[in-house]
Each structure stands twice: as structure tokens, then as C-alpha cells.
Coordinates of C-alpha atoms in Angstrom, one line a residue:
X1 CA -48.2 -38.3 12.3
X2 CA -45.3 -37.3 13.6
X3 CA -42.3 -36.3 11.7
X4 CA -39.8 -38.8 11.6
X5 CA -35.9 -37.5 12.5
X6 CA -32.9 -39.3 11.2
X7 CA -29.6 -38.8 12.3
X8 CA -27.1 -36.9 10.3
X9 CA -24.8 -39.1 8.2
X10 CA -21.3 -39.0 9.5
X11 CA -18.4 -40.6 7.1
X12 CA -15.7 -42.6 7.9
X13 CA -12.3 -42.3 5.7
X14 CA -13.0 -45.1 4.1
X15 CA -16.2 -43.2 2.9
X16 CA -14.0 -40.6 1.7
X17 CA -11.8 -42.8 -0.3
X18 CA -14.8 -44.3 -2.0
X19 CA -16.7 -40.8 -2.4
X20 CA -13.6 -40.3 -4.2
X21 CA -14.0 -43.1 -6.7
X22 CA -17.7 -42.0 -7.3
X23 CA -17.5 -38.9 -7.8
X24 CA -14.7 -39.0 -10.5
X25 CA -16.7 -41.7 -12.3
X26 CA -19.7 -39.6 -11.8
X27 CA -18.5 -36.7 -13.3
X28 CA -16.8 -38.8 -16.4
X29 CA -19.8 -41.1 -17.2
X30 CA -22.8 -38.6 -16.5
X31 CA -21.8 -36.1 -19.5
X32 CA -21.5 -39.1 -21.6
X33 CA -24.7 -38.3 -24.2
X34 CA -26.2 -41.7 -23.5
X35 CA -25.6 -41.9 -20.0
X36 CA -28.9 -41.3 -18.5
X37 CA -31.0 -43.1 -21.3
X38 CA -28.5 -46.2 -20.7
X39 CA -29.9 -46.1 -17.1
X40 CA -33.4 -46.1 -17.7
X41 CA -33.1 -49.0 -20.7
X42 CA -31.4 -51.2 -18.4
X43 CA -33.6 -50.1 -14.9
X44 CA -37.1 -50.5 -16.9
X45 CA -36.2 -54.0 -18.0
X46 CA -35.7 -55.4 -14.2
X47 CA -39.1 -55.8 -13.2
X48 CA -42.6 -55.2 -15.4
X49 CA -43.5 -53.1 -12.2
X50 CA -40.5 -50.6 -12.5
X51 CA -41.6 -50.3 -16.7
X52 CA -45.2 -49.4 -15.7
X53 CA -43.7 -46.7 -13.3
X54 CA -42.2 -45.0 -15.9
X55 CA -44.3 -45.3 -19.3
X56 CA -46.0 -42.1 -19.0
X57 CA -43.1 -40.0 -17.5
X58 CA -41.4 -37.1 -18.8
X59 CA -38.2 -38.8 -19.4
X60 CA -36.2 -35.9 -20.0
X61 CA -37.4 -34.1 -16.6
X62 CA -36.9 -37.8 -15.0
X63 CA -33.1 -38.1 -16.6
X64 CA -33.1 -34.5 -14.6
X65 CA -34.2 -35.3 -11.2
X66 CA -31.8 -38.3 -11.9
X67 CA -28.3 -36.2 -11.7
X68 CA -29.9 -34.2 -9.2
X69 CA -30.5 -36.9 -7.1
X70 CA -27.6 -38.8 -7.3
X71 CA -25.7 -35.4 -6.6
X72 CA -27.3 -35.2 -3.1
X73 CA -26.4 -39.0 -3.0
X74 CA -22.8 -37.9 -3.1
X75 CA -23.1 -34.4 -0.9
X76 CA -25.2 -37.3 2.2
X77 CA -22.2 -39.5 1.8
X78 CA -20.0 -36.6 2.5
X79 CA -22.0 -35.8 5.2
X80 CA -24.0 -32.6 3.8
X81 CA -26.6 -31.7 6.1
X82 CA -28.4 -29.7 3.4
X83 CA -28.4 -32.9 1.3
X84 CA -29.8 -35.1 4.3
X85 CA -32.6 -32.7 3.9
X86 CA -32.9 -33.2 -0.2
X87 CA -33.1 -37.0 0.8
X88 CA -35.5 -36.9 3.2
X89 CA -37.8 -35.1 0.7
X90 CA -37.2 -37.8 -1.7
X91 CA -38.1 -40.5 0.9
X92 CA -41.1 -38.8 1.6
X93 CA -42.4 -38.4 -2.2
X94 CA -41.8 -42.2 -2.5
X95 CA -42.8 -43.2 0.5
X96 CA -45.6 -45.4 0.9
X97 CA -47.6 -42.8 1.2
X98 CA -46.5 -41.1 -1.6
X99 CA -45.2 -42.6 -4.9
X100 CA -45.2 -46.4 -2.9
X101 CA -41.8 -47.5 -4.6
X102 CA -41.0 -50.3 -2.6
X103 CA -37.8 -50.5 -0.9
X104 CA -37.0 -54.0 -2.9
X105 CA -36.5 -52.3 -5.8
X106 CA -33.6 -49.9 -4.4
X107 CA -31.5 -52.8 -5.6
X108 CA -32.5 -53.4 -8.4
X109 CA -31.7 -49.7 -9.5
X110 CA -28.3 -49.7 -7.6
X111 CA -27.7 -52.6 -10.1
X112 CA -28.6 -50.6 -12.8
X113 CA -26.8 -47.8 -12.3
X114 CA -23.6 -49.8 -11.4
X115 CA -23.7 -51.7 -14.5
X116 CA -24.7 -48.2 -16.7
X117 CA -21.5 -46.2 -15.4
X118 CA -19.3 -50.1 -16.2
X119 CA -20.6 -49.8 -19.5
X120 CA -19.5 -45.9 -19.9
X121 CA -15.9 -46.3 -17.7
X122 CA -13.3 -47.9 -19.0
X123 CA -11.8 -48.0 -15.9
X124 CA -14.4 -49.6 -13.6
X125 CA -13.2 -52.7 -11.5
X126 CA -14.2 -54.4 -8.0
X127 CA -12.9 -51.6 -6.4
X128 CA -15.4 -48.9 -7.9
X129 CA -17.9 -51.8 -7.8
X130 CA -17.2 -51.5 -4.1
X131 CA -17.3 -47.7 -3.8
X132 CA -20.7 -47.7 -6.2
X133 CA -22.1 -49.2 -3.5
X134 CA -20.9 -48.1 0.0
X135 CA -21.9 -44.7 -1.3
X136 CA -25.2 -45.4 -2.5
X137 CA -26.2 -47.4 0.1
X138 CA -25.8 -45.0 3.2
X139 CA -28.3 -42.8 1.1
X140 CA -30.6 -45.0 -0.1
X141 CA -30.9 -46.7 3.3
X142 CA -31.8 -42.9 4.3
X143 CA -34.5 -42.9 1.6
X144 CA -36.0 -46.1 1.6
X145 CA -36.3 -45.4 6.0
X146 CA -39.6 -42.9 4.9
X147 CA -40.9 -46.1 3.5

């Protein structure tokens, strides 16, 4: 098979005003003790497929790879080559030839974490809705592209 090569991610200012938003929130809601078990309550109870995924994992090594991952999230938005990289891996491991997490369920876990960093930031309106969002997406489209 051959290996597949993706473009680098190039951000435009309006990127950088919402990278902005998100990473400000990030930092705020993510030390919050709760935080990362607030995620997981609300993602499990999307989808009966999602709550099978995760009954036998190490939740705290999960909650882990979480902020790790949405860190390269932030670093592809910017642009971070190194973090393109860090994405790709994750695309591969849940790739359909890996961990088979559909890409329909990317959305469902945006949603979740939107509505877990509302819950923890006062502050949160349509505009960081909106930056959520455009940042996620440009990585997660990079991820779910392994599929």
C-alpha cells in the first residue's frame, strides 16, 4: 500500500484569530479537575457504539492521549509540520485498518467537546462556538482522511 501524503496545513488570519479563542479556552477549561471526565460522560452517551469503544479502557491513559491530542489539534491549525505528523499517526491507528472509528462519529465528539469546555467557560458564546470548530475541523478532516 502506498503511503498516503497530505499536504501541510497552511492558516489563514482568520485561523489565527480563532486559534486564539481555543487555545485560551483550552488552557482555562483543561486544568479544570473535571474537565476530561466531563468529556467522556457526555461523548460515551452519543451513540451505544462510542460506550462499547471505551468500557474496557484505561480512562486515565485515555483522558491523557486526550490533551495530547487536542494539543497537536491546536499546533496543525497553526500550521506545525511536526504536529501534521502526530496527526497522521492518529489517523492511521484509527483508521479502518486500525481502530475502525468511523468518520461519522468525528462529530459527534466535536459536539462533545464543544459543549464540555461551554459547561467549564463562563465566557463561551457563538463566537468561540465558531472558533471550536474551524480549528477542529481542519484537523480532524486530516485525521478522519486515513479512514
Amino acid at each position: 500500500m502506498t503511503e498516503l501524503q497530505l499536504p501541510t496545513y497552511t492558516p489563514s488570519p482568520a485561523d489565527f484569530t480563532a486559534i486564539k479563542i481555543v487555545k485560551k479556552q483550552f488552557g482555562e477549561t483543561s486544568i479544570r479537575p473535571t474537565f476530561f471526565d466531563d468529556f467522556y460522560a457526555d461523548f460515551t452517551r452519543q451513540s451505544p457504539e462510542i460506550a462499547a469503544a471505551f468500557a474496557k479502557t484505561d480512562m486515565k491513559a485515555q483522558k491523557e492521549a486526550l490533551r495530547s491530542g487536542l494539543s497537536f489539534l491546536l499546533m496543525f491549525a497553526e500550521g506545525n509540520t511536526f504536529a501534521s505528523r502526530k496527526l497522521d499517526g492518529i489517523g492511521k491507528s484509527h483508521s479502518r485498518t486500525g481502530l475502525a472509528i468511523r468518520p461519522q462519529l468525528y462529530p459527534l465528539w466535536v459536539g462533545s467537546l464543544i459543549r464540555t469546555v461551554k459547561k467549564h467557560q463562563e465566557n463561551f458564546d457563538a463566537t468561540s462556538e465558531a472558533a471550536w470548530k474551524r480549528v477542529l475541523q481542519v484537523g480532524v478532516d486530516r485525521i478522519t482522511s486515513w479512514y
